[in-house]
Amino acid sequence: MSEEVFKLSENFAKNVFNDAVMAEKLPSKTYKALKETIETGRELDREVANSVAHAMKEWAIERGATHFTHWFQPMTDITAEKHDSFITPVDGGRVIMSFSGKELIKGEPDASSFPSGGLRATFEARGYTSWDCTSPAFLKEDAGGVTLCIPTAFCSYTGEALDKKTPLLRSMEAIDREAVRFMKLFGHDDVKKVTCSVGAEQEYFLIDQEKFKKRPDLKYTGHTLFGNMPPKGQEMDDHYFGAIKERVAAFMKEVNEECWKLGILAKTQHNEAAPAQHELAPIYATANIATDHNQLIMEIMKKVAKRHGLECLLHEKPYRGVNGSGKHNNWSLVTDTGINMLDPGKVPHENTQFLLLLAAIIKAVDENAELIRIASSNPGNDYRLGADEAPPAIVSVFLGDQLEDVVMQYINSGDADHSLQGGKMSIGVHTMAKFSKDATDRNRTSPFAFTGNKFELRMVASSLSVAGANTVLNTIVADALSGICDELERSKDLDADIHKMIAKILKEHSRVIFNGNGYSEEWKKEAEKRGLPNKKCMVDAVESLVYPHTVEIFEKFNVLSKVELEARAEINYETYAKSVNIEARTMIDMTTKQYIPAVIGYTKDLADSVNSVRAAIPGIDVSVQASILSEVSEYLKETKNALDALAKVTIDANLIEDAKTRAMSFKDNVVPAMAALRRPVDALEMLVDKAKWPVPSYGDMMFDDV
Ligand code: ADP
Ligand code: MG
């Protein structure tokens, strides 16, 4: 045990070129200049870059690195890298290891092969990556050797952001500026910077690799397109927080170690609700670093799983009938003086700074609900949002009893004079210490829940980058704060006007507050009455990216231009159509080459059995075999008809030029045709001899070995 602890402290962040390493390795003048750039956003000069590059290279080589790469986050939700070795030829047929400031600051990958939403044509290939010195460089260490990874932003030759990081960084600047202004209203003149903290909890499934390989649907789409629930699912609630199986624990141990070496604060791990489902939560960090870390966590999980003969499924809904996976994005704002602006304190009704910020966030969410919906979405999440285990596609805010009570006081009387308190908790066993109870219970059904001193956006897709959701949160809250500051900075009676402002905003936007059961049918009806949008499919929410209001605020805060927003809308449509197309083609492939041949084989077995039993004992009753044979044959016919129909609508949808119309056709025609094919195939799985079924069952995948 003590050996482990020792190893952890020795290894933590050993592969990160972090502040401590920079302080040690950089000349003090360079270190100071770099720090100033990181902290104040001052432009970096070439001399400093050269000096940093040299120190970085020396440090990396010392640890065995042969290559470096600009590491960036294109709009694919995974990261990209192109490795270059450090070698430079010199006289005498030798090489030296070199790395210049120019190579550190700027890279030039081909931009035409990444999603650009029309921003780049194939022939306009040039794109640039540029060093983000606010995220530390790190070493990737695996069987491929050691590579120095330099976090970068990625843009086109014409300067448009082609990645997820650039808008995130821009949005962090926006929220910083507006939140500093906001804190000044409350006399916090010492606050110079506000950063946004993010803790992204990651859910995932594990599956034995041999089973995985036998499921083309998992291989091509990340989730199962066919399959029935086994006799046992998650109804006994025995997996959630259950003792972790040794094979899984060994995987988790290695994931943790890989994370720790990269300075990722992997903290909590547990079994999740569904069989073979798990979660990892790191301790929160600044938004861009938390985003980098979450991307790395997903990559590490996939890599380490393979080393253990497992596959890690990050898809939002690997199995129908049990919980899917999400990513809970915990978000808060903290000042450079150490104040968590979302901490309500013990008596929130007296904390007008908190209440006004809360009102601003509620306003921002109400005005931009669809934008939050789309920023949390990918095609996989459509299988999850609104299903029983996941938040609905209706974006509402959960505040809990204490804050809702304060909010109601404000709405009713323009002020608040008390805060409900949690009181003491007594378990009823005298030997147990009493402890104080939280003033508020939790709500697992809310997409955007206040949880003590942060908001938790619970609808983010498990395989999606968290950059998009945080870009939206930062920008819309910056906008709300900016409006508030514009008005209050002119106030003659600040205290009174703050109270009035809180009451006014809460009155106008209280429709978005909902403390009840978000999974219930009543809420859907109630939300409709309140006029809240309920976009059941992601394609229906894409348009919000280019609503005039969205363009106005994103341009105002320099986060994304109209053209960049249009590109993102286009990419969403394209991604949706492509994903569904792959799913449809996988279903067609599996049905044609695996299910139909297997079922035909089984009908022959049944027919042979009917004939041979009859031959053995003439006149014997073979009605059981015969009725199974006719039932199977009926489903086989239905399968073939559904297969042909799916093939046709898929071809038709692919012929549509316009990305939006194509996406709509996939949603309206292909998705229902997929469901129509799944039905008879799933029915057949329940009839056909298990030994003849060509792929592992849900039970095999969820309950065996993992
Ligand atoms: P919960 O049980 O409410 O989900 P946890 O303490 O387990 O809360 O935290 C969940 C995630 O939220 C973790 O990643 C944690 O680091 C993060 N978190 C905690 N406090 C904050 C905060 N102030 N801002 C952002 N994230 C936070
Ligand atoms: Mg949580």
XYZ file of C-alpha atoms and ligand atoms in Angstrom:
734
model
C 0.000 0.000 0.000
C 2.692 2.475 1.039
C 4.616 1.586 -2.123
C 1.609 2.636 -4.225
C 1.293 5.977 -2.450
C 4.969 6.604 -2.919
C 4.749 5.773 -6.602
C 1.811 8.099 -7.106
C 3.482 11.089 -5.547
C 6.569 10.397 -7.600
C 4.734 9.950 -10.850
C 2.058 12.595 -10.624
C 2.325 14.981 -13.584
C 5.738 13.597 -14.462
C 4.845 13.851 -18.160
C 3.660 17.450 -18.033
C 5.655 20.542 -18.867
C 3.800 22.411 -16.176
C 4.456 25.530 -14.174
C 6.870 23.824 -11.778
C 8.935 22.411 -14.633
C 8.918 25.732 -16.461
C 10.042 27.571 -13.334
C 12.927 25.138 -13.072
C 13.928 24.837 -16.721
C 13.329 28.304 -18.162
C 15.625 31.314 -17.743
C 13.856 33.527 -15.215
C 13.263 36.306 -17.742
C 11.595 33.882 -20.153
C 9.550 32.313 -17.394
C 8.267 35.707 -16.282
C 7.361 36.756 -19.824
C 5.558 33.478 -20.479
C 3.638 33.705 -17.208
C 2.554 37.183 -18.120
C 1.258 35.935 -21.458
C -0.622 33.096 -19.778
C -2.115 35.281 -17.083
C -2.851 38.509 -18.901
C -3.098 37.404 -22.520
C -0.146 39.601 -23.573
C 1.272 38.649 -26.966
C 4.189 36.248 -26.933
C 7.380 37.393 -28.614
C 9.608 35.223 -30.770
C 12.614 35.295 -28.467
C 10.546 33.944 -25.583
C 9.114 31.256 -27.860
C 12.603 30.170 -28.939
C 13.745 29.905 -25.376
C 10.644 27.915 -24.317
C 11.009 25.608 -27.328
C 14.580 24.841 -26.418
C 13.756 24.022 -22.796
C 10.753 21.946 -23.824
C 12.808 19.936 -26.293
C 15.600 19.289 -23.772
C 13.064 18.160 -21.190
C 11.249 15.905 -23.675
C 14.411 14.314 -25.045
C 15.645 13.613 -21.541
C 12.524 11.508 -21.141
C 13.034 9.637 -24.372
C 10.965 11.697 -26.802
C 11.923 11.457 -30.459
C 8.944 13.287 -31.928
C 6.757 16.283 -31.314
C 3.264 17.039 -32.483
C 0.849 19.908 -32.429
C -2.136 18.371 -30.675
C -5.460 19.864 -31.664
C -9.196 19.378 -31.401
C -10.924 19.460 -34.779
C -14.697 19.321 -34.998
C -14.719 15.534 -34.791
C -14.825 15.369 -30.972
C -11.552 13.503 -30.958
C -8.072 14.967 -31.067
C -5.623 15.076 -33.944
C -1.854 14.806 -34.143
C 0.820 14.713 -36.845
C 4.213 13.646 -35.568
C 7.529 15.170 -36.635
C 10.837 13.930 -35.328
C 13.310 16.374 -33.807
C 16.054 15.388 -36.225
C 17.942 17.871 -38.391
C 20.774 16.641 -40.630
C 24.227 18.144 -40.143
C 27.551 17.637 -41.879
C 29.103 14.219 -41.748
C 25.835 12.316 -42.170
C 24.834 12.942 -38.595
C 21.707 14.448 -37.095
C 21.081 16.789 -34.228
C 17.851 17.203 -32.320
C 16.305 20.596 -32.902
C 13.050 22.373 -32.171
C 12.571 26.077 -32.830
C 10.233 28.690 -31.462
C 8.620 28.820 -34.887
C 7.850 25.109 -34.743
C 6.402 25.560 -31.286
C 4.169 28.464 -32.224
C 2.920 27.420 -35.630
C 2.082 24.198 -37.441
C 0.594 23.659 -40.856
C -1.581 20.572 -41.109
C -3.779 19.963 -44.135
C -7.086 21.554 -43.266
C -9.111 20.083 -46.086
C -9.551 16.652 -44.566
C -11.164 17.820 -41.338
C -14.786 18.874 -41.023
C -15.047 22.524 -41.964
C -18.737 22.903 -42.744
C -17.933 24.450 -46.099
C -15.280 26.816 -44.742
C -12.607 24.974 -46.690
C -12.859 23.355 -50.079
C -10.673 20.319 -50.792
C -8.325 22.380 -52.938
C -7.950 25.060 -50.277
C -5.847 22.933 -48.067
C -3.912 25.293 -45.878
C -4.677 25.422 -42.179
C -2.678 26.468 -39.159
C -2.277 25.201 -35.648
C -1.058 27.658 -33.089
C 0.310 27.035 -29.611
C -2.123 27.503 -26.732
C 0.309 28.361 -23.983
C -2.492 28.297 -21.396
C -2.616 24.479 -21.665
C 0.600 22.743 -20.668
C 2.513 20.581 -23.151
C 2.776 16.906 -22.219
C 4.391 13.635 -23.230
C 2.465 10.728 -24.656
C 4.152 7.497 -23.781
C 3.146 4.171 -25.284
C 4.349 1.339 -27.501
C 4.807 3.952 -30.235
C 7.493 5.720 -28.211
C 7.453 9.072 -26.482
C 5.965 12.112 -28.201
C 5.916 15.714 -27.069
C 2.348 16.986 -27.490
C 1.780 20.706 -27.795
C -1.836 21.789 -27.267
C -2.857 24.074 -30.096
C -5.766 25.891 -31.653
C -6.585 25.090 -35.273
C -7.744 27.630 -37.849
C -8.077 27.983 -41.606
C -5.813 29.992 -43.909
C -8.425 32.725 -43.747
C -8.456 32.744 -39.952
C -11.733 30.966 -39.170
C -11.697 28.587 -36.214
C -11.793 25.004 -37.444
C -11.685 23.485 -33.984
C -13.417 23.270 -30.635
C -10.678 24.881 -28.604
C -10.496 28.315 -30.237
C -14.117 29.260 -29.482
C -13.745 27.867 -25.972
C -10.723 30.083 -25.317
C -12.543 33.067 -26.802
C -15.581 32.374 -24.609
C -13.351 32.190 -21.539
C -12.074 35.662 -22.377
C -15.664 36.889 -22.719
C -16.848 35.520 -19.386
C -13.672 36.773 -17.731
C -14.263 40.326 -18.920
C -17.966 40.463 -18.053
C -17.634 38.681 -14.708
C -14.867 41.062 -13.602
C -17.190 43.950 -14.458
C -19.959 42.248 -12.523
C -17.802 41.753 -9.420
C -16.921 45.464 -9.459
C -20.619 46.252 -8.960
C -20.308 44.497 -5.621
C -17.178 46.344 -4.603
C -14.690 43.618 -5.540
C -12.262 45.996 -7.212
C -9.401 43.633 -6.457
C -10.744 40.970 -8.821
C -8.634 41.060 -11.978
C -9.612 37.750 -13.538
C -12.467 35.278 -13.447
C -11.996 31.776 -14.775
C -14.480 29.087 -15.412
C -13.945 25.760 -13.663
C -15.143 22.518 -15.177
C -15.350 19.000 -13.792
C -16.456 16.479 -16.416
C -17.709 13.149 -15.072
C -17.248 10.445 -17.687
C -19.509 7.403 -18.004
C -18.541 4.385 -20.105
C -19.144 0.675 -20.698
C -16.623 -2.127 -20.880
C -17.007 -5.228 -23.001
C -14.809 -8.247 -23.584
C -12.833 -7.709 -26.773
C -13.671 -11.098 -28.271
C -17.387 -10.361 -27.976
C -16.860 -6.874 -29.345
C -15.124 -8.217 -32.438
C -18.105 -10.399 -33.212
C -20.479 -7.415 -33.284
C -20.074 -5.393 -36.496
C -22.564 -2.858 -35.111
C -20.308 -2.094 -32.133
C -17.262 -1.992 -34.376
C -18.725 0.431 -36.924
C -21.170 2.501 -34.896
C -20.164 2.114 -31.251
C -23.538 0.730 -30.239
C -25.774 -2.250 -30.809
C -28.335 -1.916 -33.582
C -29.977 -5.242 -32.771
C -30.478 -7.228 -29.612
C -32.838 -8.055 -26.799
C -32.502 -7.465 -23.128
C -31.438 -10.564 -21.210
C -33.739 -11.897 -18.471
C -31.908 -9.654 -16.027
C -31.142 -6.001 -16.625
C -30.524 -3.275 -14.082
C -33.814 -3.701 -12.213
C -32.199 -5.136 -9.078
C -30.041 -2.012 -8.720
C -27.188 -4.310 -7.845
C -24.568 -2.890 -10.186
C -24.715 0.781 -9.172
C -21.890 1.339 -6.682
C -21.466 -2.454 -6.512
C -18.109 -3.986 -5.612
C -15.840 -3.469 -8.613
C -14.849 -6.716 -10.350
C -11.148 -7.439 -10.397
C -10.748 -7.280 -14.170
C -12.446 -3.894 -14.226
C -10.477 -2.718 -11.201
C -7.224 -3.640 -12.962
C -8.340 -1.561 -15.944
C -9.269 1.368 -13.701
C -5.947 1.188 -11.896
C -4.019 1.513 -15.128
C -6.288 4.303 -16.399
C -5.684 6.207 -13.164
C -1.939 5.770 -13.425
C -1.877 6.972 -17.023
C -4.033 9.950 -16.042
C -1.917 10.848 -13.049
C 1.271 10.825 -15.116
C -0.421 13.442 -17.303
C -1.425 15.536 -14.319
C -5.077 14.598 -14.732
C -6.734 14.624 -11.333
C -8.539 11.268 -11.672
C -10.403 11.047 -8.393
C -13.640 9.055 -8.235
C -14.509 5.722 -9.831
C -17.513 3.506 -9.418
C -19.881 1.096 -11.096
C -22.789 2.867 -12.760
C -26.439 1.835 -12.980
C -26.302 -0.477 -16.000
C -24.459 -3.797 -16.006
C -20.847 -3.302 -17.238
C -21.221 0.500 -16.952
C -18.760 2.604 -14.960
C -17.773 6.199 -14.250
C -14.615 8.210 -13.742
C -14.666 11.743 -12.343
C -11.610 13.968 -12.123
C -11.282 16.919 -9.787
C -12.312 20.050 -11.655
C -9.867 22.321 -13.464
C -9.927 25.469 -15.610
C -12.289 24.900 -18.543
C -9.719 24.525 -21.317
C -7.508 22.230 -19.278
C -10.509 20.207 -18.140
C -11.458 19.886 -21.814
C -7.969 18.700 -22.790
C -8.025 16.281 -19.896
C -11.416 14.871 -20.764
C -10.248 14.244 -24.339
C -7.188 12.479 -22.946
C -9.255 10.455 -20.464
C -11.409 9.118 -23.297
C -8.333 8.246 -25.324
C -6.601 6.586 -22.378
C -9.695 4.533 -21.569
C -9.865 3.190 -25.116
C -6.158 2.399 -25.211
C -5.909 0.803 -21.778
C -9.052 -1.297 -22.332
C -7.380 -3.008 -25.274
C -4.374 -3.862 -23.117
C -6.764 -5.727 -20.818
C -8.552 -7.607 -23.593
C -11.469 -5.215 -23.251
C -13.074 -2.510 -25.348
C -14.285 0.718 -23.831
C -17.598 1.915 -25.252
C -18.071 5.656 -25.016
C -21.264 5.642 -27.074
C -24.301 7.251 -25.450
C -26.484 4.161 -25.777
C -24.590 0.919 -26.320
C -27.569 -1.233 -25.313
C -31.274 -0.595 -25.627
C -33.141 -1.260 -22.384
C -30.495 -0.186 -19.891
C -29.110 3.220 -19.001
C -26.948 4.982 -21.515
C -23.855 7.065 -20.820
C -23.580 10.789 -20.408
C -21.057 13.319 -19.359
C -21.960 15.533 -16.433
C -20.395 18.901 -16.990
C -19.954 20.694 -13.650
C -19.430 24.398 -14.207
C -18.615 27.312 -11.910
C -16.903 30.703 -11.928
C -14.013 31.551 -9.661
C -12.154 34.818 -9.149
C -8.392 35.222 -8.930
C -9.015 36.260 -5.314
C -10.438 32.815 -4.601
C -14.179 33.471 -4.530
C -16.413 30.815 -6.073
C -19.060 33.151 -7.468
C -21.608 30.332 -7.361
C -21.227 29.722 -3.650
C -24.522 30.885 -2.101
C -23.193 30.853 1.468
C -25.265 29.750 4.451
C -27.916 32.433 4.013
C -28.363 32.885 0.255
C -31.189 35.418 0.676
C -28.623 37.931 1.936
C -26.118 37.204 -0.836
C -27.250 39.553 -3.590
C -24.069 39.007 -5.603
C -24.906 35.311 -5.795
C -28.592 35.931 -6.455
C -27.951 38.352 -9.290
C -25.507 35.918 -10.898
C -28.063 33.144 -10.443
C -30.699 35.322 -12.100
C -28.287 36.025 -14.974
C -27.685 32.307 -15.493
C -31.411 31.547 -15.401
C -32.012 34.279 -17.981
C -29.180 32.972 -20.161
C -30.534 29.416 -20.076
C -34.098 30.506 -20.767
C -33.074 32.650 -23.720
C -30.743 30.055 -25.221
C -32.216 26.688 -24.268
C -31.994 25.229 -27.760
C -28.380 26.262 -28.037
C -27.567 24.350 -24.853
C -29.472 21.401 -26.293
C -27.454 21.341 -29.502
C -24.127 21.989 -27.780
C -24.731 18.880 -25.650
C -25.792 16.704 -28.553
C -24.493 14.225 -31.029
C -26.409 11.586 -32.958
C -25.806 8.984 -30.238
C -27.367 11.203 -27.584
C -30.675 11.069 -29.454
C -31.005 7.466 -28.261
C -30.640 8.676 -24.711
C -32.087 12.143 -24.107
C -35.684 11.901 -23.074
C -35.418 8.155 -22.444
C -36.157 7.028 -18.908
C -32.716 7.372 -17.484
C -31.564 10.606 -19.028
C -32.617 14.213 -18.694
C -35.338 15.182 -21.141
C -34.522 17.183 -24.231
C -36.364 20.074 -22.526
C -33.785 22.365 -20.953
C -34.858 23.453 -17.472
C -33.062 24.609 -14.337
C -33.204 22.788 -10.994
C -32.522 24.990 -7.980
C -33.570 22.872 -5.017
C -35.885 23.806 -2.153
C -33.732 26.456 -0.524
C -33.010 28.537 -3.612
C -36.422 28.041 -5.109
C -37.875 29.433 -1.907
C -35.616 32.505 -2.080
C -36.494 32.949 -5.754
C -40.225 32.763 -4.952
C -39.803 35.370 -2.226
C -38.183 37.690 -4.760
C -40.846 37.044 -7.362
C -43.653 37.646 -4.867
C -42.297 40.594 -2.916
C -39.209 41.948 -4.690
C -36.941 40.822 -1.853
C -36.182 37.858 0.403
C -35.911 37.784 4.184
C -35.087 34.172 5.035
C -33.367 31.016 3.758
C -34.599 27.518 4.543
C -31.980 25.530 6.416
C -31.159 21.843 6.217
C -31.036 21.236 9.955
C -29.390 18.272 11.636
C -29.516 14.755 10.303
C -30.195 11.975 12.730
C -30.010 8.399 11.480
C -31.781 7.055 14.584
C -28.799 5.162 15.914
C -27.453 6.788 19.057
C -23.860 5.766 18.541
C -23.727 7.629 15.231
C -22.682 11.252 15.130
C -25.311 13.730 14.005
C -24.282 15.796 11.004
C -25.759 18.797 9.297
C -27.985 18.111 6.380
C -27.706 19.920 3.031
C -30.348 22.571 2.604
C -31.285 20.981 -0.694
C -31.884 17.495 -2.017
C -30.569 16.371 -5.402
C -32.472 15.962 -8.605
C -31.161 13.374 -11.039
C -33.763 14.168 -13.676
C -32.822 17.770 -14.358
C -30.645 18.651 -17.343
C -29.169 21.712 -15.596
C -29.054 21.350 -11.845
C -27.645 23.615 -9.172
C -25.548 21.343 -6.940
C -24.323 23.368 -3.997
C -21.731 25.694 -5.502
C -21.829 24.844 -9.198
C -24.207 24.007 -12.002
C -24.200 20.529 -13.426
C -25.149 20.264 -17.092
C -26.231 16.647 -17.157
C -27.284 16.241 -20.764
C -23.898 16.270 -22.510
C -23.269 13.236 -24.724
C -20.702 10.808 -23.325
C -18.459 10.765 -26.398
C -18.723 14.497 -27.110
C -16.031 17.048 -26.337
C -17.129 19.294 -23.469
C -15.698 22.302 -25.318
C -18.953 23.103 -27.103
C -21.173 23.047 -24.034
C -18.783 25.259 -22.072
C -18.342 27.654 -24.979
C -22.106 28.126 -25.012
C -22.444 28.435 -21.211
C -19.650 30.988 -21.027
C -20.947 33.057 -23.915
C -24.601 33.192 -22.935
C -23.788 33.985 -19.304
C -21.273 36.639 -20.436
C -24.091 38.184 -22.464
C -26.516 38.183 -19.529
C -23.867 39.697 -17.234
C -22.996 42.303 -19.806
C -26.625 43.470 -20.031
C -26.844 43.651 -16.252
C -23.609 45.631 -15.962
C -24.620 48.060 -18.722
C -27.664 48.968 -16.690
C -26.326 48.855 -13.143
C -23.079 50.696 -13.859
C -25.294 53.760 -14.439
C -27.310 53.284 -11.268
C -27.680 56.063 -8.684
C -28.954 53.711 -5.985
C -27.082 50.490 -6.608
C -28.413 48.428 -3.707
C -32.050 49.121 -4.516
C -31.505 48.636 -8.224
C -29.763 45.287 -7.674
C -32.799 44.046 -5.732
C -35.131 45.308 -8.440
C -33.027 43.707 -11.134
C -32.987 40.313 -9.384
C -36.774 40.378 -8.981
C -37.354 41.529 -12.562
C -35.135 38.884 -14.195
C -36.513 36.103 -12.025
C -40.083 37.119 -12.827
C -39.371 37.165 -16.537
C -37.545 33.855 -16.671
C -38.959 31.693 -13.879
C -40.690 29.474 -16.461
C -37.381 27.662 -16.999
C -37.121 26.673 -13.306
C -38.406 23.187 -12.582
C -37.809 21.193 -9.423
C -40.015 18.182 -10.160
C -39.546 14.910 -11.983
C -38.055 15.675 -15.389
C -38.762 12.132 -16.613
C -42.531 12.446 -16.167
C -45.134 12.858 -18.892
C -46.731 15.719 -16.915
C -43.529 17.727 -17.228
C -43.606 17.449 -21.011
C -47.141 18.852 -21.002
C -46.318 21.504 -18.426
C -43.180 22.556 -20.346
C -45.226 22.949 -23.496
C -47.695 25.155 -21.620
C -44.777 27.254 -20.405
C -43.563 27.609 -23.991
C -40.265 25.805 -23.401
C -38.760 24.182 -26.491
C -38.639 20.368 -26.621
C -36.423 19.358 -29.513
C -36.599 15.590 -29.483
C -34.076 15.117 -32.255
C -30.761 16.942 -32.466
C -31.339 17.982 -36.080
C -34.343 19.999 -34.941
C -32.117 22.038 -32.629
C -29.320 22.750 -35.110
C -30.985 25.856 -36.428
C -30.500 27.583 -33.075
C -26.810 27.895 -33.983
C -27.740 30.471 -36.579
C -30.694 32.193 -34.929
C -30.207 35.982 -35.218
C -29.933 36.174 -31.408
C -27.161 33.548 -31.375
C -25.227 35.288 -34.140
C -25.609 38.600 -32.351
C -24.180 37.437 -29.033
C -21.476 35.189 -30.462
C -20.271 38.013 -32.692
C -20.563 40.590 -29.921
C -18.193 38.580 -27.730
C -15.970 37.506 -30.602
C -16.545 33.840 -29.883
C -17.764 32.741 -33.301
C -18.601 34.757 -36.397
C -21.753 34.185 -38.419
C -19.730 32.226 -40.968
C -18.180 30.074 -38.251
C -21.616 29.406 -36.750
C -23.043 28.484 -40.144
C -20.160 26.079 -40.604
C -20.959 24.430 -37.277
C -24.613 24.062 -38.215
C -23.584 22.452 -41.482
C -21.247 20.057 -39.682
C -24.027 19.023 -37.307
C -26.310 18.185 -40.226
C -23.529 16.333 -42.014
C -22.487 14.394 -38.935
C -26.041 13.352 -38.246
C -26.626 12.155 -41.797
C -23.298 10.338 -41.927
C -23.845 8.599 -38.590
C -27.310 7.378 -39.459
C -26.062 6.314 -42.886
C -23.335 4.182 -41.307
C -25.876 2.682 -38.924
C -28.279 1.868 -41.744
C -25.531 0.315 -43.845
C -24.316 -1.724 -40.900
C -27.839 -3.027 -40.326
C -28.169 -3.919 -43.997
C -24.799 -5.661 -43.911
C -25.488 -7.665 -40.759
C -28.965 -8.650 -41.897
C -27.883 -9.731 -45.350
C -24.707 -11.535 -44.452
C -25.361 -12.799 -40.932
C -28.963 -12.861 -39.747
C -30.782 -14.028 -42.887
C -28.313 -16.859 -43.638
C -28.455 -18.001 -40.002
C -32.253 -17.963 -39.969
C -32.444 -19.803 -43.281
C -30.128 -22.433 -41.814
C -32.406 -22.759 -38.820
C -35.559 -23.093 -40.952
C -33.822 -25.949 -42.759
C -33.073 -27.605 -39.406
C -36.701 -27.279 -38.431
C -37.948 -28.602 -41.761
C -35.505 -31.520 -41.571
C -36.710 -32.236 -38.091
C -40.365 -32.221 -39.188
C -39.542 -34.653 -42.005
C -37.305 -36.992 -40.070
C -39.608 -37.211 -37.049
C -42.495 -37.979 -39.394
C -40.450 -40.615 -41.190
C -39.431 -42.211 -37.898
C -42.965 -42.415 -36.515
C -45.553 -41.995 -39.249
C -48.572 -39.999 -38.172
C -46.841 -38.426 -35.142
C -47.776 -34.888 -34.122
C -45.081 -32.476 -35.408
C -47.188 -29.378 -34.899
C -44.699 -27.778 -32.489
C -41.818 -27.946 -34.958
C -44.120 -26.907 -37.769
C -45.517 -23.915 -35.908
C -42.050 -22.677 -34.945
C -41.042 -23.108 -38.576
C -43.961 -21.056 -39.793
C -43.421 -18.352 -37.161
C -39.740 -18.084 -38.043
C -40.585 -17.999 -41.743
C -43.065 -15.167 -41.164
C -40.439 -13.068 -39.370
C -37.933 -13.934 -42.052
C -40.280 -12.515 -44.661
C -40.845 -9.384 -42.577
C -37.071 -9.048 -42.198
C -36.490 -9.243 -45.925
C -39.209 -6.697 -46.663
C -37.868 -4.300 -44.026
C -34.351 -4.788 -45.330
C -35.364 -3.859 -48.864
C -37.278 -0.836 -47.585
C -34.296 0.347 -45.533
C -31.943 -0.067 -48.467
C -34.232 2.045 -50.609
C -34.726 4.965 -48.208
C -31.006 5.012 -47.447
C -30.159 5.335 -51.143
C -32.797 8.042 -51.563
C -31.554 10.040 -48.565
C -27.985 9.928 -49.842
C -29.042 11.449 -53.133
C -30.108 14.686 -51.446
C -27.557 17.472 -51.940
C -28.511 19.958 -49.270
C -27.091 18.956 -45.882
C -30.110 19.998 -43.843
C -32.664 18.331 -46.122
C -30.485 15.210 -46.205
C -30.291 15.107 -42.396
C -34.069 15.526 -42.181
C -34.576 12.669 -44.606
C -32.343 10.405 -42.522
C -34.317 11.352 -39.432
C -37.791 11.045 -40.978
C -37.291 8.099 -43.341
C -34.167 6.114 -42.494
C -34.463 6.031 -38.689
C -38.031 4.594 -38.787
C -36.947 2.064 -41.449
C -34.118 0.975 -39.147
C -36.603 0.445 -36.320
C -38.810 -1.576 -38.692
C -35.898 -3.872 -39.494
C -34.789 -4.268 -35.906
C -38.230 -5.483 -34.800
C -38.387 -8.818 -36.725
C -34.664 -9.518 -36.274
C -34.971 -9.066 -32.516
C -38.040 -11.328 -32.540
C -36.031 -13.958 -34.410
C -33.234 -13.816 -31.863
C -35.782 -15.013 -29.295
C -36.857 -17.945 -31.502
C -33.683 -19.195 -33.135
C -31.353 -21.738 -31.529
C -28.744 -19.712 -29.597
C -25.958 -21.856 -31.002
C -26.987 -20.723 -34.487
C -27.332 -17.008 -33.710
C -24.410 -15.292 -35.445
C -23.563 -12.615 -32.858
C -23.188 -12.493 -29.059
C -26.359 -11.579 -27.174
C -26.858 -8.653 -24.794
C -26.497 -11.103 -21.914
C -23.177 -12.385 -23.278
C -21.858 -8.847 -23.657
C -23.055 -7.289 -20.416
C -22.789 -10.112 -17.953
C -19.860 -12.304 -19.006
C -16.297 -11.496 -17.992
C -16.746 -7.806 -17.251
P -21.589 15.484 -7.216
O -21.626 14.329 -6.273
O -22.497 16.601 -6.935
O -21.636 15.083 -8.634
P -18.799 15.736 -6.795
O -18.143 16.399 -5.659
O -18.687 14.285 -6.931
O -20.254 16.224 -6.864
O -18.250 16.407 -8.084
C -18.581 16.029 -9.347
C -17.662 16.765 -10.268
O -17.830 18.168 -10.087
C -16.189 16.504 -10.008
O -15.537 16.459 -11.240
C -15.787 17.702 -9.203
O -14.420 17.987 -9.253
C -16.587 18.776 -9.891
N -16.722 19.996 -9.090
C -16.801 20.131 -7.752
N -16.838 21.430 -7.407
C -16.799 22.139 -8.571
C -16.802 23.514 -8.887
N -16.845 24.455 -7.957
N -16.751 23.849 -10.190
C -16.708 22.934 -11.158
N -16.697 21.630 -10.907
C -16.738 21.227 -9.642
Mg -22.430 14.505 -10.337
